[in-house]
């Protein structure tokens, strides 16, 4: 195997030593061997064979959801899809650290997190097909819908977390965003407010190296996690393709939030192996060599190697994973193709919780237009 190192200059949780340069937290190497890191291994000491297998299964299912989403868009069944390929460990590892009462504020790429939160796979494509304003009911899985406005969800998460803090609720709030989003004012404002008011929010940055065609080096002159310290927030870099390490640092951050310790920042170093969305062609701005390098760090292969090394892999388990993946994939695909077209007048529902004269006027106008179109 050629260069499989993910060791970039960075820092671990080191609130007292903000200039310390260390390495991203890693518990499993790309070849499946464990890393000796007692501090972080202790955070996942309870993760035995069953839980390791569950992590693997969930990552494979997340990848299948993504494959179906991309294929359905190519087949004309969806307007758009934002692939998560390559980011399965970042999403599944972190989501495994959450409780049902915690709340997730996501971007547009977190279908894997939604699966882990228990969403019905039949709902995942609703918005992307243009069949509804949202995919799922946020209250059912304590997770917001895909947010297209880059970084906005950081503010929503911080507000929700602050309110929970005032209510004395012992929950953690987590917000997912990308490396590019760290250049948005919304994320900067959220970090400042969360730190000053001790909001129990975990800022989870999936640094997938790209913001459409802009490389991460133009977003930040320092490792992104380091910027959290300027706000008074402890930050950590983690190997985002190592599900176990991601689980460990996210557990630490959510525990801090629940215990009243305030916000934390996690930079998960990962890679977007596919296009930004199905409307993007990454071959126009990045090299095949770069993509191949990250393929060697594939998060699913890594966990499989660990399971094999530790003799936890057998054909029965492989079949179980395939069956679950087929079940979820088929449900998503069938539900998408059979999804009824919405009544166009539904466009005006749920814009405001109460009646609004402007919406009423637009509704009347559109109804008249549709009537005319029928003639
Ligand atoms: C406020 C805002 N500005 C610009 C865009 C267009 N846009 C959509 S995604 C994106 C890049 C975001 O990159 P990053 O935060 O790294 O997340 P990733 O897509 O890599 O997951 C941009 C510029 C937008 N949706 N919202
Ligand atoms: Mg990005």
Short mmCIF file of C-alpha atoms and ligand atoms in Angstrom, two decimals:
data_model
loop_
_atom_site.label_atom_id
_atom_site.label_comp_id
_atom_site.label_asym_id
_atom_site.label_seq_id
_atom_site.Cartn_x
_atom_site.Cartn_y
_atom_site.Cartn_z
CA UNK A 1 0.00 0.00 0.00
CA UNK A 2 1.40 3.43 -0.83
CA UNK A 3 0.90 6.58 1.23
CA UNK A 4 -1.98 5.87 3.57
CA UNK A 5 -0.90 8.35 6.19
CA UNK A 6 -3.46 10.85 7.39
CA UNK A 7 -1.01 12.46 9.74
CA UNK A 8 -1.26 16.16 9.08
CA UNK A 9 0.04 18.82 11.49
CA UNK A 10 -2.72 19.57 13.93
CA UNK A 11 -3.79 19.58 17.55
CA UNK A 12 -5.77 17.40 19.93
CA UNK A 13 -7.98 18.63 22.81
CA UNK A 14 -5.57 20.94 24.52
CA UNK A 15 -7.44 23.92 25.85
CA UNK A 16 -4.52 24.95 28.03
CA UNK A 17 -1.96 24.63 25.25
CA UNK A 18 -3.57 26.21 22.22
CA UNK A 19 -0.37 26.25 20.17
CA UNK A 20 0.35 22.56 20.58
CA UNK A 21 0.79 20.89 17.23
CA UNK A 22 0.03 17.20 17.28
CA UNK A 23 -1.72 14.66 15.03
CA UNK A 24 -5.36 13.92 14.30
CA UNK A 25 -6.84 11.45 16.74
CA UNK A 26 -6.71 8.01 15.15
CA UNK A 27 -7.58 4.64 16.68
CA UNK A 28 -7.51 2.43 13.58
CA UNK A 29 -4.93 2.74 10.81
CA UNK A 30 -5.88 2.33 7.15
CA UNK A 31 -4.55 -1.24 7.21
CA UNK A 32 -6.87 -2.11 10.10
CA UNK A 33 -4.30 -2.14 12.89
CA UNK A 34 -5.18 -0.41 16.15
CA UNK A 35 -3.31 2.71 17.24
CA UNK A 36 -2.02 2.86 20.80
CA UNK A 37 -3.77 5.95 22.19
CA UNK A 38 -4.94 5.14 25.70
CA UNK A 39 -6.75 8.42 26.26
CA UNK A 40 -9.06 8.06 23.27
CA UNK A 41 -9.25 4.25 23.32
CA UNK A 42 -10.71 4.56 26.84
CA UNK A 43 -13.64 6.50 25.39
CA UNK A 44 -14.62 3.50 23.26
CA UNK A 45 -13.54 0.74 25.65
CA UNK A 46 -17.13 -0.60 25.65
CA UNK A 47 -17.15 -0.99 21.86
CA UNK A 48 -16.91 -4.76 21.54
CA UNK A 49 -17.51 -7.11 18.60
CA UNK A 50 -21.25 -6.42 18.27
CA UNK A 51 -20.88 -2.67 18.28
CA UNK A 52 -17.95 -2.77 15.84
CA UNK A 53 -20.03 -4.89 13.49
CA UNK A 54 -22.95 -2.51 13.87
CA UNK A 55 -20.75 0.44 12.93
CA UNK A 56 -19.63 -1.44 9.84
CA UNK A 57 -23.17 -2.40 8.84
CA UNK A 58 -24.44 1.16 9.26
CA UNK A 59 -21.61 2.55 7.14
CA UNK A 60 -22.35 0.07 4.36
CA UNK A 61 -26.05 0.99 4.49
CA UNK A 62 -25.15 4.71 4.38
CA UNK A 63 -23.08 4.05 1.27
CA UNK A 64 -25.98 2.13 -0.29
CA UNK A 65 -28.40 4.99 0.42
CA UNK A 66 -25.94 7.29 -1.30
CA UNK A 67 -25.49 4.98 -4.30
CA UNK A 68 -29.27 4.79 -4.74
CA UNK A 69 -29.57 8.60 -4.46
CA UNK A 70 -26.94 9.16 -7.14
CA UNK A 71 -28.38 6.49 -9.44
CA UNK A 72 -31.94 7.79 -9.04
CA UNK A 73 -30.78 11.28 -10.02
CA UNK A 74 -28.98 9.91 -13.09
CA UNK A 75 -32.16 8.05 -14.03
CA UNK A 76 -34.21 11.25 -13.89
CA UNK A 77 -36.06 10.36 -10.69
CA UNK A 78 -34.46 13.10 -8.56
CA UNK A 79 -33.66 16.72 -9.37
CA UNK A 80 -30.41 16.66 -7.41
CA UNK A 81 -28.42 14.57 -4.92
CA UNK A 82 -25.48 15.54 -2.70
CA UNK A 83 -23.31 12.41 -2.34
CA UNK A 84 -21.74 11.41 0.97
CA UNK A 85 -19.41 8.80 -0.57
CA UNK A 86 -16.22 8.69 1.50
CA UNK A 87 -17.75 10.40 4.53
CA UNK A 88 -19.46 7.35 6.04
CA UNK A 89 -17.17 7.09 9.09
CA UNK A 90 -17.50 10.79 9.90
CA UNK A 91 -21.29 10.55 9.77
CA UNK A 92 -21.96 7.12 11.29
CA UNK A 93 -19.19 7.35 13.90
CA UNK A 94 -20.43 10.70 15.19
CA UNK A 95 -24.12 9.81 15.04
CA UNK A 96 -23.45 6.72 17.16
CA UNK A 97 -22.35 9.05 19.97
CA UNK A 98 -25.79 10.67 20.19
CA UNK A 99 -28.89 9.86 22.25
CA UNK A 100 -32.46 10.10 21.01
CA UNK A 101 -32.98 13.32 23.04
CA UNK A 102 -29.99 15.07 21.45
CA UNK A 103 -30.70 17.27 18.46
CA UNK A 104 -28.99 17.37 15.05
CA UNK A 105 -28.77 20.42 12.76
CA UNK A 106 -27.34 19.25 9.44
CA UNK A 107 -26.33 20.44 6.00
CA UNK A 108 -27.47 18.82 2.75
CA UNK A 109 -25.01 15.90 2.85
CA UNK A 110 -26.00 14.03 6.01
CA UNK A 111 -28.21 11.21 4.73
CA UNK A 112 -26.00 8.81 6.73
CA UNK A 113 -26.69 10.68 9.96
CA UNK A 114 -30.42 10.70 9.15
CA UNK A 115 -30.33 6.92 8.70
CA UNK A 116 -28.59 6.55 12.04
CA UNK A 117 -31.23 8.76 13.66
CA UNK A 118 -33.87 6.30 12.49
CA UNK A 119 -35.41 8.04 9.49
CA UNK A 120 -37.67 5.93 7.29
CA UNK A 121 -35.58 5.37 4.12
CA UNK A 122 -38.75 6.06 2.11
CA UNK A 123 -38.54 9.72 3.18
CA UNK A 124 -34.90 10.49 2.37
CA UNK A 125 -35.45 11.60 -1.23
CA UNK A 126 -38.70 13.57 -0.83
CA UNK A 127 -37.07 16.98 -0.98
CA UNK A 128 -34.57 15.98 -3.68
CA UNK A 129 -37.44 14.83 -5.89
CA UNK A 130 -39.22 18.12 -5.39
CA UNK A 131 -42.20 16.25 -3.95
CA UNK A 132 -42.26 18.06 -0.59
CA UNK A 133 -40.72 20.98 1.27
CA UNK A 134 -38.90 18.57 3.55
CA UNK A 135 -37.81 14.96 3.76
CA UNK A 136 -38.82 13.94 7.28
CA UNK A 137 -40.61 15.34 10.32
CA UNK A 138 -37.78 16.87 12.40
CA UNK A 139 -39.62 16.15 15.66
CA UNK A 140 -39.69 12.41 14.96
CA UNK A 141 -35.92 11.96 14.79
CA UNK A 142 -34.70 15.18 16.46
CA UNK A 143 -32.94 16.24 13.29
CA UNK A 144 -33.57 19.15 10.97
CA UNK A 145 -33.96 18.78 7.22
CA UNK A 146 -31.18 19.35 4.65
CA UNK A 147 -30.05 22.99 4.90
CA UNK A 148 -28.98 24.46 1.59
CA UNK A 149 -27.87 27.87 2.93
CA UNK A 150 -24.25 27.10 3.77
CA UNK A 151 -23.56 27.48 7.49
CA UNK A 152 -27.04 28.69 8.53
CA UNK A 153 -27.63 25.56 10.58
CA UNK A 154 -24.77 26.56 12.91
CA UNK A 155 -26.85 29.48 14.15
CA UNK A 156 -30.00 27.39 14.44
CA UNK A 157 -28.12 24.78 16.46
CA UNK A 158 -26.62 27.38 18.77
CA UNK A 159 -29.99 29.00 19.42
CA UNK A 160 -31.59 25.63 20.14
CA UNK A 161 -28.70 24.63 22.39
CA UNK A 162 -28.81 27.88 24.31
CA UNK A 163 -32.55 27.48 24.88
CA UNK A 164 -32.00 23.90 26.07
CA UNK A 165 -29.32 25.19 28.44
CA UNK A 166 -31.74 27.78 29.87
CA UNK A 167 -34.36 25.06 30.30
CA UNK A 168 -31.85 22.90 32.17
CA UNK A 169 -32.23 20.08 29.63
CA UNK A 170 -29.26 17.73 29.80
CA UNK A 171 -28.90 17.25 26.07
CA UNK A 172 -26.28 17.88 23.46
CA UNK A 173 -26.90 19.60 20.14
CA UNK A 174 -24.66 18.84 17.19
CA UNK A 175 -24.32 20.75 13.96
CA UNK A 176 -22.72 19.36 10.82
CA UNK A 177 -21.12 21.65 8.26
CA UNK A 178 -18.25 21.64 5.80
CA UNK A 179 -14.79 23.18 5.54
CA UNK A 180 -16.14 25.85 3.19
CA UNK A 181 -18.85 26.79 5.70
CA UNK A 182 -16.16 27.91 8.14
CA UNK A 183 -15.67 30.95 5.88
CA UNK A 184 -19.31 31.94 6.40
CA UNK A 185 -20.28 34.66 8.86
CA UNK A 186 -23.02 32.41 10.22
CA UNK A 187 -20.51 29.87 11.56
CA UNK A 188 -18.29 32.63 12.99
CA UNK A 189 -21.28 34.22 14.76
CA UNK A 190 -22.45 30.86 16.04
CA UNK A 191 -19.02 30.07 17.48
CA UNK A 192 -18.81 33.45 19.22
CA UNK A 193 -22.29 33.21 20.71
CA UNK A 194 -21.97 29.56 21.73
CA UNK A 195 -18.69 30.23 23.56
CA UNK A 196 -19.91 33.36 25.34
CA UNK A 197 -23.16 31.75 26.47
CA UNK A 198 -21.89 28.22 27.08
CA UNK A 199 -24.35 26.70 24.63
CA UNK A 200 -24.17 22.89 24.69
CA UNK A 201 -23.42 22.56 21.00
CA UNK A 202 -20.88 20.42 19.18
CA UNK A 203 -19.58 22.00 15.98
CA UNK A 204 -18.83 19.05 13.72
CA UNK A 205 -16.90 20.14 10.65
CA UNK A 206 -16.54 17.50 7.94
CA UNK A 207 -13.41 18.76 6.27
CA UNK A 208 -13.82 16.86 3.00
CA UNK A 209 -11.03 18.95 1.39
CA UNK A 210 -13.31 20.75 -1.06
CA UNK A 211 -16.08 23.35 -1.17
CA UNK A 212 -17.34 22.62 -4.67
CA UNK A 213 -14.18 23.53 -6.66
CA UNK A 214 -12.45 25.54 -3.88
CA UNK A 215 -9.75 23.57 -2.00
CA UNK A 216 -9.63 23.77 1.79
CA UNK A 217 -6.35 25.69 1.72
CA UNK A 218 -8.22 28.79 0.56
CA UNK A 219 -10.64 28.56 3.51
CA UNK A 220 -8.15 28.63 6.34
CA UNK A 221 -4.50 29.51 6.85
CA UNK A 222 -4.36 27.25 9.91
CA UNK A 223 -5.90 23.86 10.68
CA UNK A 224 -9.62 24.59 10.97
CA UNK A 225 -9.91 23.14 14.50
CA UNK A 226 -7.32 25.62 15.70
CA UNK A 227 -9.62 28.51 14.88
CA UNK A 228 -12.04 27.35 17.59
CA UNK A 229 -9.52 28.37 20.24
CA UNK A 230 -9.83 32.00 19.20
CA UNK A 231 -13.44 31.80 20.36
CA UNK A 232 -12.53 30.00 23.58
CA UNK A 233 -13.80 26.66 22.33
CA UNK A 234 -11.69 23.50 22.63
CA UNK A 235 -11.06 21.95 19.24
CA UNK A 236 -9.82 18.60 18.04
CA UNK A 237 -8.78 17.14 14.74
CA UNK A 238 -9.77 13.55 14.13
CA UNK A 239 -9.15 11.12 11.31
CA UNK A 240 -12.61 11.37 9.80
CA UNK A 241 -12.23 8.05 7.97
CA UNK A 242 -11.77 6.21 11.25
CA UNK A 243 -15.24 5.50 12.66
CA UNK A 244 -13.91 4.48 16.06
CA UNK A 245 -11.85 7.64 16.52
CA UNK A 246 -14.77 9.78 15.38
CA UNK A 247 -17.03 8.02 17.88
CA UNK A 248 -14.48 8.62 20.65
CA UNK A 249 -14.05 12.35 20.17
CA UNK A 250 -17.76 12.93 19.56
CA UNK A 251 -18.61 11.08 22.77
CA UNK A 252 -16.20 13.35 24.60
CA UNK A 253 -17.75 16.48 23.10
CA UNK A 254 -21.38 15.48 23.70
CA UNK A 255 -20.55 14.48 27.28
CA UNK A 256 -19.04 17.90 27.83
CA UNK A 257 -22.13 19.57 26.37
CA UNK A 258 -24.54 17.51 28.50
CA UNK A 259 -22.54 18.22 31.65
CA UNK A 260 -22.76 21.98 31.14
CA UNK A 261 -19.21 22.32 29.82
CA UNK A 262 -20.28 24.33 26.79
CA UNK A 263 -19.38 24.00 23.12
CA UNK A 264 -16.70 21.92 21.41
CA UNK A 265 -15.33 21.87 17.89
CA UNK A 266 -14.44 18.73 15.94
CA UNK A 267 -12.69 18.81 12.59
CA UNK A 268 -13.10 15.42 10.93
CA UNK A 269 -10.53 15.06 8.18
CA UNK A 270 -12.16 13.15 5.39
CA UNK A 271 -12.68 13.27 1.65
CA UNK A 272 -15.60 13.75 -0.68
CA UNK A 273 -14.95 10.88 -3.07
CA UNK A 274 -17.75 11.81 -5.46
CA UNK A 275 -18.90 15.06 -7.02
CA UNK A 276 -20.10 17.99 -4.88
CA UNK A 277 -23.59 17.25 -6.13
CA UNK A 278 -24.84 15.38 -9.16
CA UNK A 279 -24.62 18.75 -10.99
CA UNK A 280 -20.83 18.88 -10.54
CA UNK A 281 -17.90 17.38 -12.47
CA UNK A 282 -14.90 17.13 -10.11
CA UNK A 283 -12.52 16.01 -12.87
CA UNK A 284 -12.43 19.66 -13.93
CA UNK A 285 -10.67 20.82 -10.77
CA UNK A 286 -8.89 17.89 -9.08
CA UNK A 287 -6.56 15.13 -10.13
CA UNK A 288 -7.24 11.40 -10.36
CA UNK A 289 -4.09 10.85 -8.25
CA UNK A 290 -5.64 12.75 -5.35
CA UNK A 291 -8.85 10.74 -5.48
CA UNK A 292 -6.88 7.47 -5.71
CA UNK A 293 -4.86 8.40 -2.64
CA UNK A 294 -8.03 8.85 -0.62
CA UNK A 295 -9.52 5.64 -1.98
CA UNK A 296 -6.72 3.87 -0.10
CA UNK A 297 -8.06 5.46 3.08
CA UNK A 298 -11.61 4.25 2.40
CA UNK A 299 -13.44 4.26 5.75
CA UNK A 300 -15.44 1.09 5.09
CA UNK A 301 -12.41 -0.93 3.92
CA UNK A 302 -10.58 0.18 7.06
CA UNK A 303 -13.21 -1.15 9.44
CA UNK A 304 -13.48 -4.36 7.44
CA UNK A 305 -9.71 -4.87 7.81
CA UNK A 306 -10.01 -4.36 11.57
CA UNK A 307 -12.85 -6.89 11.77
CA UNK A 308 -10.82 -9.39 9.73
CA UNK A 309 -7.70 -8.88 11.83
CA UNK A 310 -9.70 -9.42 15.00
CA UNK A 311 -11.48 -12.46 13.57
CA UNK A 312 -14.89 -10.85 13.67
CA UNK A 313 -15.58 -11.29 9.97
CA UNK A 314 -17.48 -14.28 8.59
CA UNK A 315 -19.80 -14.99 5.69
CA UNK A 316 -22.87 -14.97 7.94
CA UNK A 317 -22.11 -11.41 8.97
CA UNK A 318 -21.37 -10.43 5.37
CA UNK A 319 -24.78 -11.76 4.34
CA UNK A 320 -26.51 -9.93 7.17
CA UNK A 321 -24.96 -6.65 6.01
CA UNK A 322 -25.92 -7.30 2.41
CA UNK A 323 -29.50 -8.16 3.36
CA UNK A 324 -29.93 -4.99 5.43
CA UNK A 325 -28.36 -2.88 2.71
CA UNK A 326 -30.68 -4.40 0.07
CA UNK A 327 -33.70 -3.89 2.31
CA UNK A 328 -32.95 -0.18 2.87
CA UNK A 329 -31.88 0.43 -0.72
CA UNK A 330 -34.98 -1.22 -2.16
CA UNK A 331 -37.30 0.67 0.16
CA UNK A 332 -35.68 3.99 -0.76
CA UNK A 333 -35.76 3.25 -4.49
CA UNK A 334 -39.32 1.91 -4.62
CA UNK A 335 -40.69 4.73 -2.46
CA UNK A 336 -38.98 7.32 -4.66
CA UNK A 337 -40.31 5.97 -7.92
CA UNK A 338 -43.81 5.52 -6.51
CA UNK A 339 -43.88 8.90 -4.75
CA UNK A 340 -47.03 10.72 -5.82
CA UNK A 341 -46.68 14.16 -7.35
CA UNK A 342 -47.82 16.75 -4.82
CA UNK A 343 -50.82 19.01 -5.30
CA UNK A 344 -49.22 22.29 -6.54
CA UNK A 345 -51.33 24.23 -4.02
CA UNK A 346 -49.38 22.54 -1.20
CA UNK A 347 -46.60 24.99 -2.06
CA UNK A 348 -48.30 27.53 0.15
CA UNK A 349 -48.71 25.26 3.17
CA UNK A 350 -46.43 25.54 6.21
CA UNK A 351 -44.77 28.80 5.06
CA UNK A 352 -46.03 30.48 8.22
CA UNK A 353 -47.70 28.83 11.17
CA UNK A 354 -50.57 31.30 10.92
CA UNK A 355 -52.42 32.89 8.00
CA UNK A 356 -50.45 35.56 6.15
CA UNK A 357 -52.01 38.11 3.76
CA UNK A 358 -49.11 37.93 1.26
CA UNK A 359 -49.22 34.14 1.09
CA UNK A 360 -53.03 34.26 0.80
CA UNK A 361 -52.75 36.65 -2.16
CA UNK A 362 -50.11 34.49 -3.84
CA UNK A 363 -52.21 31.37 -3.26
CA UNK A 364 -55.24 33.01 -4.95
CA UNK A 365 -53.11 34.22 -7.85
CA UNK A 366 -51.56 30.79 -8.40
CA UNK A 367 -54.94 29.04 -8.19
CA UNK A 368 -56.25 31.38 -10.89
CA UNK A 369 -53.16 30.70 -13.02
CA UNK A 370 -53.61 26.93 -12.71
CA UNK A 371 -57.27 27.27 -13.66
CA UNK A 372 -56.32 29.26 -16.74
CA UNK A 373 -53.64 26.72 -17.64
CA UNK A 374 -56.29 23.99 -17.61
CA UNK A 375 -58.49 25.79 -20.15
C1 LIG B 1 -24.82 31.08 1.78
C2 LIG B 1 -24.49 30.22 0.61
N1 LIG B 1 -23.49 30.57 -0.22
C3 LIG B 1 -23.17 29.79 -1.27
C4 LIG B 1 -23.89 28.65 -1.53
C5 LIG B 1 -23.51 27.75 -2.72
N2 LIG B 1 -22.84 26.57 -2.19
C6 LIG B 1 -23.52 25.42 -1.98
S1 LIG B 1 -22.56 24.24 -1.31
C7 LIG B 1 -21.20 25.22 -1.32
C8 LIG B 1 -19.87 24.71 -0.82
C9 LIG B 1 -19.89 24.29 0.61
O1 LIG B 1 -18.70 23.60 0.90
P1 LIG B 1 -18.45 22.97 2.31
O2 LIG B 1 -18.92 23.87 3.39
O3 LIG B 1 -17.03 22.55 2.36
O4 LIG B 1 -19.42 21.69 2.36
P2 LIG B 1 -19.41 20.40 1.41
O5 LIG B 1 -20.31 20.72 0.26
O6 LIG B 1 -18.02 20.14 0.99
O7 LIG B 1 -19.99 19.31 2.24
C10 LIG B 1 -21.52 26.48 -1.84
C11 LIG B 1 -20.56 27.58 -2.00
C12 LIG B 1 -24.96 28.34 -0.67
N3 LIG B 1 -25.71 27.25 -0.85
N4 LIG B 1 -25.23 29.12 0.41
MG1 LIG B 2 -16.22 20.66 1.95
#
